[in-house]
mmCIF file of N, CA and C in Angstrom:
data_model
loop_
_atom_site.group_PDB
_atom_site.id
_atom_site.type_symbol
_atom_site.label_atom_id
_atom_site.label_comp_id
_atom_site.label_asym_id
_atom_site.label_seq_id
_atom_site.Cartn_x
_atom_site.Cartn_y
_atom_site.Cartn_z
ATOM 1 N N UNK A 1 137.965 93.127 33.620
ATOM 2 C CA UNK A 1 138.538 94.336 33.068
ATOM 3 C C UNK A 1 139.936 94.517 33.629
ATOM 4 N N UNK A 2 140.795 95.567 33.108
ATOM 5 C CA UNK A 2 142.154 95.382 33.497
ATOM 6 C C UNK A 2 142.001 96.656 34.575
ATOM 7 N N UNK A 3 141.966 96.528 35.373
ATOM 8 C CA UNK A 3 142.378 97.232 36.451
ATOM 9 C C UNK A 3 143.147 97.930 37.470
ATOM 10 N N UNK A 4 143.510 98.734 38.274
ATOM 11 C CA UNK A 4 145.063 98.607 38.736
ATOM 12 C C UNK A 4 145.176 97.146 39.681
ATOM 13 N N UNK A 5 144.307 96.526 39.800
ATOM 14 C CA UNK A 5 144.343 94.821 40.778
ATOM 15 C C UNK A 5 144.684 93.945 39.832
ATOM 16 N N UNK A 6 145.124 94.155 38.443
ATOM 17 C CA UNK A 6 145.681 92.992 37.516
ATOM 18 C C UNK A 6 147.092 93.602 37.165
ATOM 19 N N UNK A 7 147.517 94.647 37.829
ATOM 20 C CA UNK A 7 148.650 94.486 37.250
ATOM 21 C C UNK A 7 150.054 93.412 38.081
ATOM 22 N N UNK A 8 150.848 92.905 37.561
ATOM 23 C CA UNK A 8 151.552 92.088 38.461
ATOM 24 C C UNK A 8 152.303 92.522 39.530
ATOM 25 N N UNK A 9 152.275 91.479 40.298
ATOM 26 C CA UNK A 9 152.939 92.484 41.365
ATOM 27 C C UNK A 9 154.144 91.187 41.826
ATOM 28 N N UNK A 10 154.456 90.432 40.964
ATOM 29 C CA UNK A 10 155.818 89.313 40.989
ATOM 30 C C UNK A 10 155.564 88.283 42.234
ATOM 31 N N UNK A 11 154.065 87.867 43.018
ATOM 32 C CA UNK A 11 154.443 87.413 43.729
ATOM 33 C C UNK A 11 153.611 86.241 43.423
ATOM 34 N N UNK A 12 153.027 85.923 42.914
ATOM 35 C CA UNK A 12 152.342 84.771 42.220
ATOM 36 C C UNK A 12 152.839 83.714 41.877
ATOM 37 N N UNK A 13 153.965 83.246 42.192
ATOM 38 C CA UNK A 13 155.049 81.963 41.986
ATOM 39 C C UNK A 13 155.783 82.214 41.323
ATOM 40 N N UNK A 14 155.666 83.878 40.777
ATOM 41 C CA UNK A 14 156.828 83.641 39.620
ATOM 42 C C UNK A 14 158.111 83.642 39.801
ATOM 43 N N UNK A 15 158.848 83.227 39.069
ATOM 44 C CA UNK A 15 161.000 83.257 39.787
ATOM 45 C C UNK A 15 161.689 84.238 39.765
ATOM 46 N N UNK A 16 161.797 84.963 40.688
ATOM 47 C CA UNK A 16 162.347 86.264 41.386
ATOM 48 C C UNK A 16 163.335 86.515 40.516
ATOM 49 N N UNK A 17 164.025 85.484 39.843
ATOM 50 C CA UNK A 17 165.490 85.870 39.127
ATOM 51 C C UNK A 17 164.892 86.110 37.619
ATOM 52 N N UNK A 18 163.554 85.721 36.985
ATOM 53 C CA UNK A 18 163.004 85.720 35.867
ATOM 54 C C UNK A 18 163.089 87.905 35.441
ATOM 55 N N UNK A 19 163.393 88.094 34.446
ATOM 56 C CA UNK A 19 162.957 89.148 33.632
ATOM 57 C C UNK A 19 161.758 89.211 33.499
ATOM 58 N N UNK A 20 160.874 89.874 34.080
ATOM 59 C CA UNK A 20 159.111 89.762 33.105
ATOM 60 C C UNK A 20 158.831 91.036 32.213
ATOM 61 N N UNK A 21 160.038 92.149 32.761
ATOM 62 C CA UNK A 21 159.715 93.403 32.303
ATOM 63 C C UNK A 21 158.661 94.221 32.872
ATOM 64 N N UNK A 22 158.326 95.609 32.293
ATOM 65 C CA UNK A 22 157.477 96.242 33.405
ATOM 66 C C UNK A 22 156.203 95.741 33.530
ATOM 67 N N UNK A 23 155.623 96.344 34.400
ATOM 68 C CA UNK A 23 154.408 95.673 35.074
ATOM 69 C C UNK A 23 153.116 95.488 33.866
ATOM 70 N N UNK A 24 152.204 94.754 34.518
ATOM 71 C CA UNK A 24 150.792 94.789 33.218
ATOM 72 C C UNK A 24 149.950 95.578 34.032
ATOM 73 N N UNK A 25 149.103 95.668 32.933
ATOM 74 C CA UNK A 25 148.115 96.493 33.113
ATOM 75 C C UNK A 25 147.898 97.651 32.103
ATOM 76 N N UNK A 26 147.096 98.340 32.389
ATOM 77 C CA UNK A 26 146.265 99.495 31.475
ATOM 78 C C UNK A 26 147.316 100.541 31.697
ATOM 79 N N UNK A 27 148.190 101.230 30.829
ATOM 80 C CA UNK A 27 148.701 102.465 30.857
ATOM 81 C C UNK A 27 148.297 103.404 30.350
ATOM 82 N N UNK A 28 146.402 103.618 30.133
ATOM 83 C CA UNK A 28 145.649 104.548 29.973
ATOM 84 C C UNK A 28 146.162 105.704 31.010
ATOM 85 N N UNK A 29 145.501 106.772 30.646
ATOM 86 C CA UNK A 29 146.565 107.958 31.860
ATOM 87 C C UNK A 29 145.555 107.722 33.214
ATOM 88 N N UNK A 30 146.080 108.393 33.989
ATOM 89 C CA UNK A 30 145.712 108.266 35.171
ATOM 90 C C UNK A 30 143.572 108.777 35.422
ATOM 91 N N UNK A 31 143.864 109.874 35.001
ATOM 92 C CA UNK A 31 142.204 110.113 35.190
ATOM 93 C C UNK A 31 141.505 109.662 34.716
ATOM 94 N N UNK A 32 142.049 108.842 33.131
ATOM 95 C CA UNK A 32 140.778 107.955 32.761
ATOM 96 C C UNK A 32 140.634 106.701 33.761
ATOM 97 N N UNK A 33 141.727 106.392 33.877
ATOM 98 C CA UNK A 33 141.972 104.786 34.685
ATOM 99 C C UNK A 33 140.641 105.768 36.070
ATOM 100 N N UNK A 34 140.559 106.230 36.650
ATOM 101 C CA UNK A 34 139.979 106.529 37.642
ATOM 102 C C UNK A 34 138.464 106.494 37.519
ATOM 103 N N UNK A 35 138.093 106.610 36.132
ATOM 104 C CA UNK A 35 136.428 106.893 36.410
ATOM 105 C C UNK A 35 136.056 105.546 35.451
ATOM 106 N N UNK A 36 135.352 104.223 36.447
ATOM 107 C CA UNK A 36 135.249 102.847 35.373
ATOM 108 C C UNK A 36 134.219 103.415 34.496
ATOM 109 N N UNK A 37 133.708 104.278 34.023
ATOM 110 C CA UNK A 37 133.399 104.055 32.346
ATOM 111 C C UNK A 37 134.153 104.951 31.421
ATOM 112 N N UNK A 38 134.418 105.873 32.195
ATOM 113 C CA UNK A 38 135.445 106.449 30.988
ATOM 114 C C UNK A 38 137.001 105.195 30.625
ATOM 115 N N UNK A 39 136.979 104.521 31.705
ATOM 116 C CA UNK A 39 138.193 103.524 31.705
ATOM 117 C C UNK A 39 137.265 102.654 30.488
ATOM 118 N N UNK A 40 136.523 101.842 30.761
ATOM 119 C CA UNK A 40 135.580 100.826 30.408
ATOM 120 C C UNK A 40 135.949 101.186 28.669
ATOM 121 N N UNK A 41 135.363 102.670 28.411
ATOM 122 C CA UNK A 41 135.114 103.244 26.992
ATOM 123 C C UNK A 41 136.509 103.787 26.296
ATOM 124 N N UNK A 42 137.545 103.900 27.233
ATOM 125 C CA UNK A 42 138.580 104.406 26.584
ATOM 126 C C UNK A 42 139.510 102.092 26.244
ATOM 127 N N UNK A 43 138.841 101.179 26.929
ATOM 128 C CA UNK A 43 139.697 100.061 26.616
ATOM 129 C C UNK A 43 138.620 99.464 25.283
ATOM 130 N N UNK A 44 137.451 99.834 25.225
ATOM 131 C CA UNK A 44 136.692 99.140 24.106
ATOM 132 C C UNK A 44 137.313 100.239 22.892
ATOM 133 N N UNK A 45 137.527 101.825 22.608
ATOM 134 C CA UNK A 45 138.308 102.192 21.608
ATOM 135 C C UNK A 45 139.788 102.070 21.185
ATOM 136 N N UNK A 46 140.296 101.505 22.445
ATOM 137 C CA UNK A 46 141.023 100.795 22.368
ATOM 138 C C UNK A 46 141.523 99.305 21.229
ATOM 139 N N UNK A 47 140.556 98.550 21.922
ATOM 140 C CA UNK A 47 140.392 97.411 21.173
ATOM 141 C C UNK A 47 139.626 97.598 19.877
ATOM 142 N N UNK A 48 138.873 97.991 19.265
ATOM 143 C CA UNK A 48 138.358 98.257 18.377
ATOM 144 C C UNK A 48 139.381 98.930 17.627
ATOM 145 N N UNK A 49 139.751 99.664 17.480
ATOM 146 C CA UNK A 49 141.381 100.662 17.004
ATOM 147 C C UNK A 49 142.495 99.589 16.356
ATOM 148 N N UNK A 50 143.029 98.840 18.182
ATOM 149 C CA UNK A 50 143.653 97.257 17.675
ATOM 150 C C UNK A 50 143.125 96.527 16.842
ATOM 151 N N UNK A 51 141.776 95.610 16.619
ATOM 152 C CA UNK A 51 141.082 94.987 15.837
ATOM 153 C C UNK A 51 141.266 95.699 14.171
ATOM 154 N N UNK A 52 141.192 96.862 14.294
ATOM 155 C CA UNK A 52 141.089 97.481 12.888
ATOM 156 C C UNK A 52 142.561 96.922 12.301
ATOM 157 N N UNK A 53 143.112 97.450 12.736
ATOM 158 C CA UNK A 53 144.835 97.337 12.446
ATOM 159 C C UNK A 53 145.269 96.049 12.019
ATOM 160 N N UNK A 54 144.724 95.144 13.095
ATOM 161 C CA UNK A 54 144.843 93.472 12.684
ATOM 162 C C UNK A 54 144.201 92.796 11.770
ATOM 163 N N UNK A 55 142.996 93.536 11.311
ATOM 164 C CA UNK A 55 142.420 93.182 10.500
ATOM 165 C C UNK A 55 142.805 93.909 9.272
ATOM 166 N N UNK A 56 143.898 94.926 9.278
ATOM 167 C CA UNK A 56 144.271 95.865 7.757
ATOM 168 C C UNK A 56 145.028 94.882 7.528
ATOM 169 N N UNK A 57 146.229 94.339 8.787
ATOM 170 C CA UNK A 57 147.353 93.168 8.605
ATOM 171 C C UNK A 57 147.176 92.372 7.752
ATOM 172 N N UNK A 58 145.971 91.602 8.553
ATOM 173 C CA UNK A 58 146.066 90.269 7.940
ATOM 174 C C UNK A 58 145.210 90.654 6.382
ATOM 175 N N UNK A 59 144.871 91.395 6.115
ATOM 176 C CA UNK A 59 144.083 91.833 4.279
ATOM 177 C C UNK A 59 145.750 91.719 3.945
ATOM 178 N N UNK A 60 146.244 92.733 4.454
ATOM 179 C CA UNK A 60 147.445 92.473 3.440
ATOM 180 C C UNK A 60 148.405 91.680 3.541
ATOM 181 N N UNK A 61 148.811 90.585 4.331
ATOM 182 C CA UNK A 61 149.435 89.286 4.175
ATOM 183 C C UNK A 61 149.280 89.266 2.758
ATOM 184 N N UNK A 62 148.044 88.738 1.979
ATOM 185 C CA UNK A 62 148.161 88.009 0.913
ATOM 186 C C UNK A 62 148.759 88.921 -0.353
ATOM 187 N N UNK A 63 148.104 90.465 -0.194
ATOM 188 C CA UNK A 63 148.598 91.752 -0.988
ATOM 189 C C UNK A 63 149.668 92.193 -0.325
ATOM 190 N N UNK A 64 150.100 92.902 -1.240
ATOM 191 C CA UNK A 64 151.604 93.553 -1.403
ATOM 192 C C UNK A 64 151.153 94.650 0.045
ATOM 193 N N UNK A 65 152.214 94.352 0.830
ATOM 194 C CA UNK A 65 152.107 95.314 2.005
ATOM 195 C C UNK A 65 152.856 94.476 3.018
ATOM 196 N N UNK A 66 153.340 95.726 3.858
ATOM 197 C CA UNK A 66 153.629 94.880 5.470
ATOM 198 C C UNK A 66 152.735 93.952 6.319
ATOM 199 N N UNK A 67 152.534 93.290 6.160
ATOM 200 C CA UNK A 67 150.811 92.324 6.884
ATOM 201 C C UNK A 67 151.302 92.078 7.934
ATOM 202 N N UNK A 68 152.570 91.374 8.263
ATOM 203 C CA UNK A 68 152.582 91.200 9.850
ATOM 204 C C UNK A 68 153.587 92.260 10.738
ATOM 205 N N UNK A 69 154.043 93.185 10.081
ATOM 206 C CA UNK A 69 154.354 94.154 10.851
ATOM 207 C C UNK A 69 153.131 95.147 11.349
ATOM 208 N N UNK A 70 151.906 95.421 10.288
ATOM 209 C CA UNK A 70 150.743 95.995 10.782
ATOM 210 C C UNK A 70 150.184 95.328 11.792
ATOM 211 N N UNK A 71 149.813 94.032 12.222
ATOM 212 C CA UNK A 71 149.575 92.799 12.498
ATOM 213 C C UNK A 71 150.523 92.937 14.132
ATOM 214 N N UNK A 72 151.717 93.056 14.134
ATOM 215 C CA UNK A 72 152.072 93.234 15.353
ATOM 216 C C UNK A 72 151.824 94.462 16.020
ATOM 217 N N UNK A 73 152.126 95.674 15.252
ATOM 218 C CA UNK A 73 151.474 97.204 15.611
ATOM 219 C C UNK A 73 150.347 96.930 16.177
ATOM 220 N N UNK A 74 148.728 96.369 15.652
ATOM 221 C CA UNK A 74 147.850 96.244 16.011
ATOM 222 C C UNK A 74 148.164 95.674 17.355
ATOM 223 N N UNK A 75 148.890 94.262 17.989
ATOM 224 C CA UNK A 75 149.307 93.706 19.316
ATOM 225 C C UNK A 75 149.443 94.595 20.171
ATOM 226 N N UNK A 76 150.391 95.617 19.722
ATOM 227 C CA UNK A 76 151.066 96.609 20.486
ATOM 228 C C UNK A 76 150.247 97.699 21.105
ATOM 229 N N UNK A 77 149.306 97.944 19.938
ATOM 230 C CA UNK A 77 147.703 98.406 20.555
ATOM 231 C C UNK A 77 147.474 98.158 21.410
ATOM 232 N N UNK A 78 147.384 97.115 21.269
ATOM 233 C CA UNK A 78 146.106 96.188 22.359
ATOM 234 C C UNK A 78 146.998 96.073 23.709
ATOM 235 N N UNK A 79 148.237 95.903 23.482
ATOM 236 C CA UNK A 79 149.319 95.743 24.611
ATOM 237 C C UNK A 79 149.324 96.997 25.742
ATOM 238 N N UNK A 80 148.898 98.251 25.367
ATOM 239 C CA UNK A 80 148.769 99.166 26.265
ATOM 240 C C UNK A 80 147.401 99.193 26.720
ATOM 241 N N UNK A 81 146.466 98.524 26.805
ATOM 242 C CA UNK A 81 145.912 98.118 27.618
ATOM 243 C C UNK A 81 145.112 96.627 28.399
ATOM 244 N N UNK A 82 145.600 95.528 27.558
ATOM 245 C CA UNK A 82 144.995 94.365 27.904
ATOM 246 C C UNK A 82 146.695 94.074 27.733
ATOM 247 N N UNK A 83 145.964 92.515 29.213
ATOM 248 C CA UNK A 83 147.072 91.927 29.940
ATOM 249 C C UNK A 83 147.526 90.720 29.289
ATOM 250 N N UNK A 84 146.704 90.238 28.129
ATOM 251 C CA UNK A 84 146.508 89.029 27.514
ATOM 252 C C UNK A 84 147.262 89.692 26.493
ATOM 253 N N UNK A 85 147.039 90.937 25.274
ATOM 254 C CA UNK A 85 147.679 91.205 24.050
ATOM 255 C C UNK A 85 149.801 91.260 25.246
ATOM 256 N N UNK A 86 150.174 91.990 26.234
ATOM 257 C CA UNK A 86 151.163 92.209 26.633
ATOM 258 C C UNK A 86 151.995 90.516 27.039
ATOM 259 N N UNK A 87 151.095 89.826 27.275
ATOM 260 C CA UNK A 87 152.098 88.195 27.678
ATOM 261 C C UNK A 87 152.158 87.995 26.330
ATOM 262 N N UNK A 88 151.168 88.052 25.096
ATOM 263 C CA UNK A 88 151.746 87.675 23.668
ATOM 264 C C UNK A 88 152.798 88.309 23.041
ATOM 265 N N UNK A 89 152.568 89.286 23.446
ATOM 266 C CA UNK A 89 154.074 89.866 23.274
ATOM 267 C C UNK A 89 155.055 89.789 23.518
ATOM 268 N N UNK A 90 154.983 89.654 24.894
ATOM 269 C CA UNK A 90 156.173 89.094 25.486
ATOM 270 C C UNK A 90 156.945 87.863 25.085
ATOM 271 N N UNK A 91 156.023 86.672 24.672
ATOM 272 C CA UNK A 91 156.428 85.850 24.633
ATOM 273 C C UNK A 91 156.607 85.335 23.199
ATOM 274 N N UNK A 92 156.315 86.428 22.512
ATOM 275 C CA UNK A 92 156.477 86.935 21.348
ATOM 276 C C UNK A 92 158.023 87.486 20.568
ATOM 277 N N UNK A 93 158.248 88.332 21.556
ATOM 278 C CA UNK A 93 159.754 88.316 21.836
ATOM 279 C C UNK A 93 160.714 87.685 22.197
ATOM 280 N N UNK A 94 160.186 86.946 23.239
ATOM 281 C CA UNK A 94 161.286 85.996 23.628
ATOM 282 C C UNK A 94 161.389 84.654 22.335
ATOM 283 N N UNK A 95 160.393 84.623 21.898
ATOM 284 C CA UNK A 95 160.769 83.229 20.844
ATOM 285 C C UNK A 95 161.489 84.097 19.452
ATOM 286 N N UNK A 96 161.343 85.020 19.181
ATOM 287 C CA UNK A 96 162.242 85.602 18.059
ATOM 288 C C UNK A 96 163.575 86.036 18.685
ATOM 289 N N UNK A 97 164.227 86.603 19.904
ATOM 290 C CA UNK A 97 164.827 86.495 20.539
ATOM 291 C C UNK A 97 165.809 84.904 20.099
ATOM 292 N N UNK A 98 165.279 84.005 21.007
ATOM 293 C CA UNK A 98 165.695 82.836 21.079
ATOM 294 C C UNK A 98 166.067 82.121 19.270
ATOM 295 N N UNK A 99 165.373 82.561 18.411
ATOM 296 C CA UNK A 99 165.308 82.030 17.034
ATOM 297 C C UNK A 99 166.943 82.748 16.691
ATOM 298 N N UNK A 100 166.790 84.330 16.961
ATOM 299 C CA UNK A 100 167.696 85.121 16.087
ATOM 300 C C UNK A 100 169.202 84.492 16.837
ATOM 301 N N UNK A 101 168.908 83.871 18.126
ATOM 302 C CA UNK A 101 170.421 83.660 18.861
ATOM 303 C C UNK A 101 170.694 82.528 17.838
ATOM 304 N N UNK A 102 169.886 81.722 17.894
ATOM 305 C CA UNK A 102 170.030 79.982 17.371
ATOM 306 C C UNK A 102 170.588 80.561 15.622
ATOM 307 N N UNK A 103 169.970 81.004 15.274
ATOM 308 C CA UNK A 103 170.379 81.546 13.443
ATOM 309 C C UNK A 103 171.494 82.041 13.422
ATOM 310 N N UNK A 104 172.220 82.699 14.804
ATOM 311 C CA UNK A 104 173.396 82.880 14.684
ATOM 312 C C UNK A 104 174.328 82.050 14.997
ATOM 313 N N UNK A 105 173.923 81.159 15.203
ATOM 314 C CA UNK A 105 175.242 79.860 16.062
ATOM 315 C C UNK A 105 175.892 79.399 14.733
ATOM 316 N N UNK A 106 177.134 79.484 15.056
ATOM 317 C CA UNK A 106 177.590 78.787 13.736
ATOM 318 C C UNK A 106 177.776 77.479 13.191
ATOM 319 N N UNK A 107 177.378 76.622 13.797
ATOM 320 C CA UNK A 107 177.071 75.210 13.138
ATOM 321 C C UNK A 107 175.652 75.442 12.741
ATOM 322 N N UNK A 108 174.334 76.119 12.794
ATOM 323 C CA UNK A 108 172.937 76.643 12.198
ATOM 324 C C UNK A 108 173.570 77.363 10.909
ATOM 325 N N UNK A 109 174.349 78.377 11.227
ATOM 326 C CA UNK A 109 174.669 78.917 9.728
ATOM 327 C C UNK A 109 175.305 78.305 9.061
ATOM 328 N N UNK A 110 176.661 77.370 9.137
ATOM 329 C CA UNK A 110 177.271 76.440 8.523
ATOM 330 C C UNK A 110 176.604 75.507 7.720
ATOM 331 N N UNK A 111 175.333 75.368 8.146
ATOM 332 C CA UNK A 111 174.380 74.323 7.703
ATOM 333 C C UNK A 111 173.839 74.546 6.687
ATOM 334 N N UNK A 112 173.180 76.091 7.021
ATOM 335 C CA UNK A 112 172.625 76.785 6.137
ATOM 336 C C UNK A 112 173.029 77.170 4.977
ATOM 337 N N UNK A 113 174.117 77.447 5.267
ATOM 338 C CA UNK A 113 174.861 78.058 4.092
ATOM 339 C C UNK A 113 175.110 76.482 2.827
ATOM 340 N N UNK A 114 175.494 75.506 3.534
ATOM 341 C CA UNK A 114 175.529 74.508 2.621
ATOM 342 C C UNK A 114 174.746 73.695 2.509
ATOM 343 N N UNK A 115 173.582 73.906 3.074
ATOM 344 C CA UNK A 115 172.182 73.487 2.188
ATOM 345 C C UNK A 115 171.917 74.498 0.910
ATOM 346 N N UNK A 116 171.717 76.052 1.141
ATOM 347 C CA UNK A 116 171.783 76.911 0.400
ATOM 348 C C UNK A 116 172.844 76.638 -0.847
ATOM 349 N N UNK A 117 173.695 76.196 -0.872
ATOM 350 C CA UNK A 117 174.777 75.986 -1.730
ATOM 351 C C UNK A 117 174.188 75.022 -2.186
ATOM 352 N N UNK A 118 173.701 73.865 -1.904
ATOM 353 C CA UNK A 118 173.362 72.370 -2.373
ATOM 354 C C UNK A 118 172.045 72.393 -3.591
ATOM 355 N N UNK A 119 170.943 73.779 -2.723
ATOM 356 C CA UNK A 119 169.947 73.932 -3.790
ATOM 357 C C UNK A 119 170.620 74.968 -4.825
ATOM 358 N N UNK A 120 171.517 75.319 -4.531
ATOM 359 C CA UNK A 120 171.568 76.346 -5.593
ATOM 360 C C UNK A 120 172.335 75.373 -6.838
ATOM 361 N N UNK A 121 172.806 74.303 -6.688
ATOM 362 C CA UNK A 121 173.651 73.964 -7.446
ATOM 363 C C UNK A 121 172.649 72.702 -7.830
ATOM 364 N N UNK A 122 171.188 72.425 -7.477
ATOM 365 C CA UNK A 122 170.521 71.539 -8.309
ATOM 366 C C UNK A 122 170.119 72.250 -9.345
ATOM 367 N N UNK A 123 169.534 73.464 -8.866
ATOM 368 C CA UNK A 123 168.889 74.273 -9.657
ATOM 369 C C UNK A 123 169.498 74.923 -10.618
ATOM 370 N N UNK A 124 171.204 75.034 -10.980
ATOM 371 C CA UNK A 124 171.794 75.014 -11.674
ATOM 372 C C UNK A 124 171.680 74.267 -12.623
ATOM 373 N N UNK A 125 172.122 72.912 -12.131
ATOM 374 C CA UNK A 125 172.318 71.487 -12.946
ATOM 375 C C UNK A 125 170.734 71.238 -13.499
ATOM 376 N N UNK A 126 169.518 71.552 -13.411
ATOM 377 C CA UNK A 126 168.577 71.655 -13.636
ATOM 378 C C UNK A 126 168.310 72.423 -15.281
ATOM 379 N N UNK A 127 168.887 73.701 -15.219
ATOM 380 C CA UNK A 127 168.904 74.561 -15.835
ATOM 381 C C UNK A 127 169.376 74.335 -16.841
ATOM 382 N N UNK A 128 170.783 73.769 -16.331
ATOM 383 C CA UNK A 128 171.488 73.476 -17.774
ATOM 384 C C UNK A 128 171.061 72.603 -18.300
ATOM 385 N N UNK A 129 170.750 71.239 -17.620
ATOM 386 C CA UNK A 129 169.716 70.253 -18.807
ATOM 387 C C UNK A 129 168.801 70.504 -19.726
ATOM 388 N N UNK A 130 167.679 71.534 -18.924
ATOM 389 C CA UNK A 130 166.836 72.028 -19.612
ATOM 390 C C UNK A 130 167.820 72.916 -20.791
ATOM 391 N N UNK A 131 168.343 73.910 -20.589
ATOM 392 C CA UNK A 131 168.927 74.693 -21.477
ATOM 393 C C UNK A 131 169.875 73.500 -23.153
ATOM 394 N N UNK A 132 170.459 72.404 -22.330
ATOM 395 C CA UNK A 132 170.973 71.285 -23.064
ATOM 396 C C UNK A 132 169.929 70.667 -24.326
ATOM 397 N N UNK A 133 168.559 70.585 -23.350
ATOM 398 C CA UNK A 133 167.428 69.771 -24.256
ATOM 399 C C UNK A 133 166.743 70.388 -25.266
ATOM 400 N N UNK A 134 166.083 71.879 -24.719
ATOM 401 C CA UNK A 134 165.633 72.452 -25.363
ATOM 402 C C UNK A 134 166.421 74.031 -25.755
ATOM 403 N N UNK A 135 167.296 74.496 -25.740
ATOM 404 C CA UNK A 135 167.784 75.463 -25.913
ATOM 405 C C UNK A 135 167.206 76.692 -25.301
ATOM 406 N N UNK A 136 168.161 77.772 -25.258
ATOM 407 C CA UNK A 136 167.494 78.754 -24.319
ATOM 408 C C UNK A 136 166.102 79.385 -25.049
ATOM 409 N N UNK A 137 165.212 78.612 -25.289
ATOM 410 C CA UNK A 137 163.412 79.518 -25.550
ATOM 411 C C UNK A 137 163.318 79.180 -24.176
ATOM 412 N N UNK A 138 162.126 80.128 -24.126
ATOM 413 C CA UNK A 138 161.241 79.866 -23.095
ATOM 414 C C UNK A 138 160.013 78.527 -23.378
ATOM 415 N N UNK A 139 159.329 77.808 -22.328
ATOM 416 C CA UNK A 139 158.307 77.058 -22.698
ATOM 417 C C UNK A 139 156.991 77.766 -23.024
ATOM 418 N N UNK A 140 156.460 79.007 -22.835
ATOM 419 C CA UNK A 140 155.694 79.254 -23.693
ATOM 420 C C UNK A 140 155.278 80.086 -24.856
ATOM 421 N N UNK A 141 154.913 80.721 -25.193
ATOM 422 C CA UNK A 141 154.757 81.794 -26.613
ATOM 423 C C UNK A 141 154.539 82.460 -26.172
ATOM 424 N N UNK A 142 155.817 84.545 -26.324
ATOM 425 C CA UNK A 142 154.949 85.288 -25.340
ATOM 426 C C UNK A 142 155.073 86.023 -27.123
ATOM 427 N N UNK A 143 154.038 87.124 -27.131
ATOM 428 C CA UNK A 143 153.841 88.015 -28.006
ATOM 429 C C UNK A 143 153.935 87.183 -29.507
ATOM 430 N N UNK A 144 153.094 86.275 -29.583
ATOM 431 C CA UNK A 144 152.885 85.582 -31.159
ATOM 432 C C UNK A 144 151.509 85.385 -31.483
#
C-alpha cells in the first residue's frame, strides 16, 4: 500500500542533480492517510474512480470523443494516490517533452515540411490522372 514509507526521499541512488519533481506518495488529506482503512478504502475509490475514466477513454478512442485525454485524466487519478500511476506520468512527460523539443528542431521540421510537400504533390499528380482518364464523376452512383 502507499504509505507515508513509500514516498521518496532521493536517497536510493538516485542523481542528486536529476529533477524527479515532488515527492510520491498518497496526497489523500492527512486524517484519512492516518486511519489504514479509511486510507485502504479511500485508495480502492480511488482506483476504481481511475479505472472508470480509463475505461470511458479507451470506449472512446474508437468513437468520436477525447479517448486519450480522458485516458490520461484517468492516470492523473490514479497519480494522487499510487506511486506506479505518478512514475507513468512522469515519464510520460518527459517523452512528450523530449518529442515536442525534437519536432521543433529545424532540420525535423525542414524534413517534414518537404516530405509533406512531396505527398502532397503525388496526390495531386494522382488526381489529375484520374481526373485526365475519367473526368471529374465520382467512381460510384450516389442518388440513381
Amino acid at each position: 500500500m502507499n504509505t507515508e514509507s513509500d514516498r521518496g526521499s532521493g536517497s536510493d541512488g538516485e542523481d542528486a542533480g536529476e529533477d524527479t519533481g515532488p515527492a510520491l506518495g498518497s496526497r489523500a488529506p492527512r486524517f484519512i492517510r492516518r486511519s489504514r482503512t479509511l486510507h485502504l478504502s479511500w485508495q480502492v475509490g480511488v482506483f476504481v474512480l481511475g479505472l472508470a475514466v480509463v475505461v470511458a477513454g479507451v470506449i472512446m478512442l474508437p468513437l468520436p470523443g477525447p479517448g486519450w485525454l480522458v485516458i490520461f485524466a484517468g492516470m492523473a487519478l490514479w497519480a494522487t494516490e499510487f506511486v506506479w500511476a505518478q512514475l507513468v506520468l512522469r515519464w510520460t512527460k518527459r517523452k512528450v517533452t523530449e518529442a515536442a523539443k525534437k519536432a521543433l528542431d529545424p532540420k525535423v521540421r525542414r524534413r517534414n515540411i518537404i516530405l509533406t510537400a512531396i505527398g502532397v504533390a503525388i496526390i495531386a499528380a494522382l488526381l489529375a490522372v484520374y481526373v485526365g482518364k475519367f473526368g471529374p464523376v465520382l467512381p460510384w452512383h450516389v442518388g440513381q
